[in-house]
Amino acid sequence: GENVEQHPSTLSVQEGDSAVIKCTYSDSASNYFPWYKQELGKRPQLIIDIRSNVGEKKDQRIAVTLNKTAKHFSLHITETQPEDSAVYFCAARHTGDTGRRALTFGSGTRLQVQP
Amino acid sequence: NAGVTQTPKFRVLKTGQSMTLLCAQDMNHEYMYWYRQDPGMGLRLIHYSVGEGTTAKGEVPDGYNVSRLKKQNFLLGLESAAPSQTSVYFCASSYSQGVNEKLFFGSGTQLSVL
């Protein structure tokens, strides 16, 4: 099955700085890579996703990059704000096999933005 | 439109007791999932369903059973609870069209097994 590794497990940045979270995946057939944000005590929510036919996607201050050859993808947050403090999860899914329509999540990164 | 609703929100069990967690969604989603969240381990898939009447095993299915008798409901059962099943349980649903598949999560169930 798919295995997703995520680094770092914790990340502390100053407000206004950039934050980068990296993930690697094992199944070369995976073709969908979402990122979820979970604020303290809340449910995870999708913030951005990317397909395997795209190398980069941006949405305001967040961006995701994908390197299929190396099987890794990253989340970039620019101009960080205190409200960005949360746990971020990457995930990967293979969509070609009807028996495997489920996401495999990374272990999470706790991002703390210091004011 | 309530989205995904989980009950109960909190539960304490003794080892060996049984219980059922209920997940209900009102978005007419085909796919439903049960995940458990443990510190430092992310979200791990227990079981999932790709439609009414179907179920499939995820990464960590042992000790759990599920049923999807109605499209809107997905039940997770623990027949004989163990301390290792202490966790936060999240239900999720999605309406898969094409490649992308946004998950809508419930608010979670905090389960402690003593």
mmCIF file of C-alpha atoms in Angstrom, chain A residues 30-103:
data_model
loop_
_atom_site.group_PDB
_atom_site.id
_atom_site.type_symbol
_atom_site.label_atom_id
_atom_site.label_comp_id
_atom_site.label_asym_id
_atom_site.label_seq_id
_atom_site.Cartn_x
_atom_site.Cartn_y
_atom_site.Cartn_z
ATOM 1 C CA SER A 30 -0.570 7.898 -6.708
ATOM 2 C CA ASN A 31 -1.960 10.879 -8.565
ATOM 3 C CA TYR A 32 -3.821 13.080 -6.102
ATOM 4 C CA PHE A 33 -2.178 14.990 -3.238
ATOM 5 C CA PRO A 34 -4.273 17.104 -0.865
ATOM 6 C CA TRP A 35 -3.283 19.080 2.211
ATOM 7 C CA TYR A 36 -5.499 19.374 5.265
ATOM 8 C CA LYS A 37 -5.330 21.873 8.109
ATOM 9 C CA GLN A 38 -6.525 21.006 11.594
ATOM 10 C CA GLU A 39 -6.850 23.759 14.146
ATOM 11 C CA LEU A 40 -6.740 22.823 17.807
ATOM 12 C CA GLY A 41 -9.832 20.849 18.775
ATOM 13 C CA LYS A 42 -11.344 21.124 15.314
ATOM 14 C CA ARG A 43 -11.872 18.812 12.381
ATOM 15 C CA PRO A 44 -9.390 18.628 9.472
ATOM 16 C CA GLN A 45 -10.271 20.800 6.492
ATOM 17 C CA LEU A 46 -8.928 20.766 2.950
ATOM 18 C CA ILE A 47 -6.815 23.808 2.132
ATOM 19 C CA ILE A 48 -5.263 22.929 -1.209
ATOM 20 C CA ASP A 49 -4.705 19.943 -3.461
ATOM 21 C CA ILE A 50 -2.747 19.066 -6.585
ATOM 22 C CA ARG A 51 -3.003 16.468 -9.308
ATOM 23 C CA SER A 52 -0.081 14.565 -10.721
ATOM 24 C CA ASN A 53 -0.272 16.318 -14.085
ATOM 25 C CA VAL A 54 0.490 19.683 -12.474
ATOM 26 C CA GLY A 55 3.818 20.749 -10.967
ATOM 27 C CA GLU A 56 2.642 23.658 -8.849
ATOM 28 C CA LYS A 57 -0.566 25.224 -7.617
ATOM 29 C CA LYS A 58 -1.112 28.465 -5.718
ATOM 30 C CA ASP A 59 -3.955 29.899 -3.704
ATOM 31 C CA GLN A 60 -3.162 33.291 -2.180
ATOM 32 C CA ARG A 61 -0.473 32.714 0.467
ATOM 33 C CA ILE A 62 -0.294 28.945 0.107
ATOM 34 C CA ALA A 63 1.234 26.873 -2.659
ATOM 35 C CA VAL A 64 1.936 23.226 -3.263
ATOM 36 C CA THR A 65 4.687 21.796 -5.461
ATOM 37 C CA LEU A 66 4.955 18.259 -6.762
ATOM 38 C CA ASN A 67 7.975 16.338 -8.040
ATOM 39 C CA LYS A 68 6.700 13.061 -9.469
ATOM 40 C CA THR A 69 10.139 11.771 -10.342
ATOM 41 C CA ALA A 70 11.355 12.116 -6.771
ATOM 42 C CA LYS A 71 7.915 11.256 -5.349
ATOM 43 C CA HIS A 72 7.721 14.230 -3.059
ATOM 44 C CA PHE A 73 5.475 17.229 -2.632
ATOM 45 C CA SER A 74 5.633 20.297 -0.423
ATOM 46 C CA LEU A 75 3.370 22.911 1.129
ATOM 47 C CA HIS A 76 4.609 26.492 1.139
ATOM 48 C CA ILE A 77 2.997 29.192 3.284
ATOM 49 C CA THR A 78 4.244 32.738 2.776
ATOM 50 C CA GLU A 79 3.783 35.764 5.043
ATOM 51 C CA THR A 80 2.660 33.545 7.894
ATOM 52 C CA GLN A 81 0.080 34.828 10.355
ATOM 53 C CA PRO A 82 -0.873 33.626 13.852
ATOM 54 C CA GLU A 83 -4.061 32.104 12.437
ATOM 55 C CA ASP A 84 -1.897 29.771 10.347
ATOM 56 C CA SER A 85 -0.953 27.977 13.567
ATOM 57 C CA ALA A 86 -2.377 24.467 13.281
ATOM 58 C CA VAL A 87 -1.484 20.883 12.412
ATOM 59 C CA TYR A 88 -1.056 20.286 8.700
ATOM 60 C CA PHE A 89 -1.462 16.873 7.083
ATOM 61 C CA CYS A 90 -0.382 15.830 3.631
ATOM 62 C CA ALA A 91 -2.007 12.867 1.919
ATOM 63 C CA ALA A 92 -1.777 10.790 -1.220
ATOM 64 C CA ARG A 93 -4.219 8.641 -3.102
ATOM 65 C CA HIS A 94 -4.143 6.310 -6.038
ATOM 66 C CA THR A 95 -7.315 6.859 -8.047
ATOM 67 C CA GLY A 96 -6.939 4.162 -10.683
ATOM 68 C CA ASP A 97 -7.896 1.152 -8.581
ATOM 69 C CA THR A 98 -11.565 0.939 -7.551
ATOM 70 C CA GLY A 99 -10.551 -0.971 -4.466
ATOM 71 C CA ARG A 100 -8.292 1.785 -3.139
ATOM 72 C CA ARG A 101 -10.316 4.978 -3.152
ATOM 73 C CA ALA A 102 -9.005 6.294 0.121
ATOM 74 C CA LEU A 103 -6.340 8.721 1.254
#
